[in-house]
Coordinates of C-alpha atoms in Angstrom, one line a residue:
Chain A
X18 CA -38.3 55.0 -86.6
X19 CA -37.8 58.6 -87.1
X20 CA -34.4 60.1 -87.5
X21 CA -31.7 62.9 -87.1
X22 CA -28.5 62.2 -88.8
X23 CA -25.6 64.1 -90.2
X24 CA -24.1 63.8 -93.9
X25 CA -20.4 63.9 -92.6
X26 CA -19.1 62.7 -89.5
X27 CA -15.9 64.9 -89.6
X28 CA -15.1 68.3 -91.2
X29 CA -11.7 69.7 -91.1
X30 CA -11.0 73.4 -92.5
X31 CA -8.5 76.0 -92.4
X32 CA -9.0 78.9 -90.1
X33 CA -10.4 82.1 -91.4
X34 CA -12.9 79.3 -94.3
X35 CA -16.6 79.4 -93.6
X36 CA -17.6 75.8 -92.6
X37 CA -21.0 74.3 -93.2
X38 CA -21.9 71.3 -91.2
X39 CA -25.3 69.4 -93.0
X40 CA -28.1 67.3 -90.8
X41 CA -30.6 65.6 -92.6
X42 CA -34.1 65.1 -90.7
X43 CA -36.8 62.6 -91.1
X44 CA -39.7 63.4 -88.9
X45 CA -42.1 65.7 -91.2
X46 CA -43.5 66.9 -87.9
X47 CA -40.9 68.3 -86.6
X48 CA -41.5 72.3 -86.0
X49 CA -38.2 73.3 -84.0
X50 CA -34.7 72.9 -85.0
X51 CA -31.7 73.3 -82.8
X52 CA -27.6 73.4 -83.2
X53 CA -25.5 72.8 -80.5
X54 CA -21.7 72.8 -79.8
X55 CA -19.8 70.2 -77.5
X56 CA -16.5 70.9 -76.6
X57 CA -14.1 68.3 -75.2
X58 CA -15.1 68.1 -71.9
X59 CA -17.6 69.6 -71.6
X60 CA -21.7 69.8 -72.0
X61 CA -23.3 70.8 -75.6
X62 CA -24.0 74.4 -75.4
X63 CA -26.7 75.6 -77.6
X64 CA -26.0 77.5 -80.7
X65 CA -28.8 78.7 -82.4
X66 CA -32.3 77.6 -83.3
X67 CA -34.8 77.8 -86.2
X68 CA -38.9 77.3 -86.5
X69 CA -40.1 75.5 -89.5
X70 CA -42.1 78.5 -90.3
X71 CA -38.4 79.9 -91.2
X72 CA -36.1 79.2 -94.2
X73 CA -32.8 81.1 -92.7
X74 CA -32.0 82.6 -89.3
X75 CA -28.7 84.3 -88.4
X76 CA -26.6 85.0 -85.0
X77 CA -23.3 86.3 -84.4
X78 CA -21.1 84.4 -87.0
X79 CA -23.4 81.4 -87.7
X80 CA -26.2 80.6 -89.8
X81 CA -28.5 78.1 -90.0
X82 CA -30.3 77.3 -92.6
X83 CA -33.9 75.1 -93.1
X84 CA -34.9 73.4 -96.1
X85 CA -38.2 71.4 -95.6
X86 CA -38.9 70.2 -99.0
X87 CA -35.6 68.0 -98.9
X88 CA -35.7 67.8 -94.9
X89 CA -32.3 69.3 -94.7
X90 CA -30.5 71.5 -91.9
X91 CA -27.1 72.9 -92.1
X92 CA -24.8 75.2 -90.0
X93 CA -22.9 77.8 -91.4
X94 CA -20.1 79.2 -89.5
X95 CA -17.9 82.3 -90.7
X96 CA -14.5 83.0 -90.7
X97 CA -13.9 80.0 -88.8
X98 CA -11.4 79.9 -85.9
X99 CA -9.6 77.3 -83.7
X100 CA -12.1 77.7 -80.9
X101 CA -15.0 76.2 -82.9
X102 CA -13.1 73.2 -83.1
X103 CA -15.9 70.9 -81.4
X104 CA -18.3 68.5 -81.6
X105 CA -22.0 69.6 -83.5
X106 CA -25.2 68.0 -82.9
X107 CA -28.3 68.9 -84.7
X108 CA -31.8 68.4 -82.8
X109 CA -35.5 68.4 -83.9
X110 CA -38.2 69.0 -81.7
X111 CA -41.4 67.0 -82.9
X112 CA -44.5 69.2 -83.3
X113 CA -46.6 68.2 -80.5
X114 CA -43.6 67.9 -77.8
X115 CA -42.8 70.7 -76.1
X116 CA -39.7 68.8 -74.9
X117 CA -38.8 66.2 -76.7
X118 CA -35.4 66.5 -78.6
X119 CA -33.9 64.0 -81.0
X120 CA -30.0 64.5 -81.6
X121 CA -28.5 63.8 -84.1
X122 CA -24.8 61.4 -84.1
X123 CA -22.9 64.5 -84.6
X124 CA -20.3 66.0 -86.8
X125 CA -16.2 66.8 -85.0
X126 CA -15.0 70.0 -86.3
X127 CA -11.4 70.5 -86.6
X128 CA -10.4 73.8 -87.7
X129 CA -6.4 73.9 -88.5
X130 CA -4.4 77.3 -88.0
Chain B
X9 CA -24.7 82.8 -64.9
X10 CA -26.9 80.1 -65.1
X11 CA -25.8 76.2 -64.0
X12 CA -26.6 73.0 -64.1
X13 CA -24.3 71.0 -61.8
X14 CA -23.8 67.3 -62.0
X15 CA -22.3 65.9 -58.8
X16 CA -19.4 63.9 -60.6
X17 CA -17.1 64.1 -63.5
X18 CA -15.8 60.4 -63.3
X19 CA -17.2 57.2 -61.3
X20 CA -16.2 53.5 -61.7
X21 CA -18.8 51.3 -60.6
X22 CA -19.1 47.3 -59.8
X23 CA -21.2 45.3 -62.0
X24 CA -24.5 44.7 -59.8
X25 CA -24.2 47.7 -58.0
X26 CA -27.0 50.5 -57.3
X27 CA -25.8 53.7 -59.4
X28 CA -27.2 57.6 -58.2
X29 CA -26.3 60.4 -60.8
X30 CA -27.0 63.4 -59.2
X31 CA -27.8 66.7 -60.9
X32 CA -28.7 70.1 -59.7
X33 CA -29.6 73.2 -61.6
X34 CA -30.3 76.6 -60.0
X35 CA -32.5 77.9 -62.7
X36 CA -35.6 77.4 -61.0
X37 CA -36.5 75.5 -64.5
X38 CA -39.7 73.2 -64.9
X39 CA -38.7 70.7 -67.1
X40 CA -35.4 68.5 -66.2
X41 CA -34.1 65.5 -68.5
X42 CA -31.4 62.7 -68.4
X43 CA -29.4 61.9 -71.6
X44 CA -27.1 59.4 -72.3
X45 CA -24.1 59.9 -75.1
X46 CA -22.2 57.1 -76.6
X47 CA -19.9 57.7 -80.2
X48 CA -21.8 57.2 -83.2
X49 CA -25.1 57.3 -81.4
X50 CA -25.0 61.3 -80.0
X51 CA -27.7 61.8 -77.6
X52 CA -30.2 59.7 -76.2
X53 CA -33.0 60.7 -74.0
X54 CA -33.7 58.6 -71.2
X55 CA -35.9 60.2 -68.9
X56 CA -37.8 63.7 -68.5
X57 CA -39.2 65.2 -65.7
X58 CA -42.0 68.3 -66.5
X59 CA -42.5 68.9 -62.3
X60 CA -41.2 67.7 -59.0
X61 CA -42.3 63.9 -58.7
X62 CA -43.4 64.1 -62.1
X63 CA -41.2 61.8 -64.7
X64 CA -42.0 60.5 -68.0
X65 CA -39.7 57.7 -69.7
X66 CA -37.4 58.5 -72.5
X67 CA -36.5 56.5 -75.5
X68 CA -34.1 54.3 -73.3
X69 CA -35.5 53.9 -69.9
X70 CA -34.5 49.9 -69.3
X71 CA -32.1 49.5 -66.8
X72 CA -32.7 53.2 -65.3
X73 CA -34.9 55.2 -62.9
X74 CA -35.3 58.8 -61.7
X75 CA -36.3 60.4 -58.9
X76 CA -37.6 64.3 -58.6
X77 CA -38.2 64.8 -54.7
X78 CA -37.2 68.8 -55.4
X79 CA -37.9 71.0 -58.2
X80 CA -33.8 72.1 -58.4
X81 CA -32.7 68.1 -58.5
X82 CA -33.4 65.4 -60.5
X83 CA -31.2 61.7 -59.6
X84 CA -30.8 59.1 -62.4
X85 CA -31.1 55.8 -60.8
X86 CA -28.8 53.0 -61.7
X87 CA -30.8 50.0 -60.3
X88 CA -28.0 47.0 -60.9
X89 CA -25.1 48.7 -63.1
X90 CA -24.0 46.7 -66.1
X91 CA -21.2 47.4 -68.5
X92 CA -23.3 48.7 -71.5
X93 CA -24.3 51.2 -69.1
X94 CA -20.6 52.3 -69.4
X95 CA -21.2 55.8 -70.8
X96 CA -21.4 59.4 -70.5
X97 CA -24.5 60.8 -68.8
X98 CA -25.7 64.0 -69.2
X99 CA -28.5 66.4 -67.4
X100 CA -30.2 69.0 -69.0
X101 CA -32.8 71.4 -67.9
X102 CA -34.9 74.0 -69.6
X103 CA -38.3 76.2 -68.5
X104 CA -41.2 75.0 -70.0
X105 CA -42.4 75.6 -73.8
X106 CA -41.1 75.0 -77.4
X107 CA -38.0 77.4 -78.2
X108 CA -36.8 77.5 -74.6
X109 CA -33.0 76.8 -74.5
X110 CA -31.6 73.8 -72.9
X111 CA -28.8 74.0 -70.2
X112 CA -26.1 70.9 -70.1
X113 CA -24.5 69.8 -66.9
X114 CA -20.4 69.0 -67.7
X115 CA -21.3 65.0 -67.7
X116 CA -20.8 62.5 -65.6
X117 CA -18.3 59.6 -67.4
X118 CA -19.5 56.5 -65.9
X119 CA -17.3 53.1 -66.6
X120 CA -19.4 50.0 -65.0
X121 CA -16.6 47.2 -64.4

């Protein structure tokens, strides 16, 4: 079936290094995109969120960026600090659904001061 | 601030016994959904509700039920708890529409023994 999944499960960086956390997505239809953060303890808090009818969209530190030829997602975080040290799950939202979310496994960001 | 409240952090349950996750939001939103999350797997839906009594299944609805007798609460029904039910459930809720952001509850950790 249809897919989310993430190239890396774990990313480690040094604080004040951008990190960029990659999803790879198999569900052509898919016209939504969504990142969100999970924080020990907690529930995933959403990020930030793309159309497919966008290539790059940016928010306060993050960017995420769309690639639709090679189905490929990827979070870009600035200037990365120890409170972004968490859990990040990509979702796609199938075109057709106006609820339906598949997650992806999820990538554990540690960031190291 | 908005909230989605789920009635229990941590529950140990008896193989065979009936299971009620209860979740509350006070968002006034349409659309309410049960997830589970086990490592290595990230989220999967198990079942959506778009309106009070209204439910759809998810990808993994054996073994579960729901009930939506109010628009603010949605229960996930554990009909005979087994141990690969052992996992951490999550509610979400969101208005209604594509692009609409999706508000966690903390989780409920459930360990079936």
């Amino acid at each position: 079936g249809e897919s989310v999944g993430l190239h890396l499960p774990t990313l480690s960086v040094q604080e004040g290094d951008n990190s960029i956390i990659n999803c790879a997505y198999s569900n052509s239809a898919s016209d939504y995109f969504i990142w969100y953060k999970q924080e020990s303890g907690k529930g995933p808090q959403f990020i930030i969120d793309i159309r497919s009818n966008m290539d790059k969209r940016q928010g306060q530190r993050v960017t995420v960026l769309l690639n639709k030829t090679v189905k490929h997602l990827s979070l870009q975080i600035a200037a990365t600090q120890p409170g972004d040290s968490a859990v990040y799950f990509c979702a796609e939202n199938p075109g057709g659904s106006n609820y339906k979310l598949t997650f992806g496994k999820g990538t554990l960001l540690t960031v190291n001061p | 601030d908005v909230k989605v409240t789920q009635s229990s952090r941590y529950l140990v349950k008896r193989t065979g016994e009936k299971v009620f996750l209860e979740c509350v939001q006070d968002m006034d939103h349409e659309n309410m959904f049960w997830y589970r999350q086990d490592p290595g797997l990230g989220l999967r839906l198990i079942y959506f509700s778009y309106d009070v009594k209204m439910k759809e299944k998810g990808d993994i609805p054996e073994g579960y039920s729901v009930s939506r007798e109010k628009k603010e609460r949605f229960s996930l029904i554990l009909e005979s708890a087994s141990t690969n039910q052992t996992s951490m459930y999550l509610c979400a809720s969101k208005a209604p529409g594509k692009g609409t952001e999706a508000f966690f509850g903390q989780g409920t950790r459930l360990t079936v023994v």
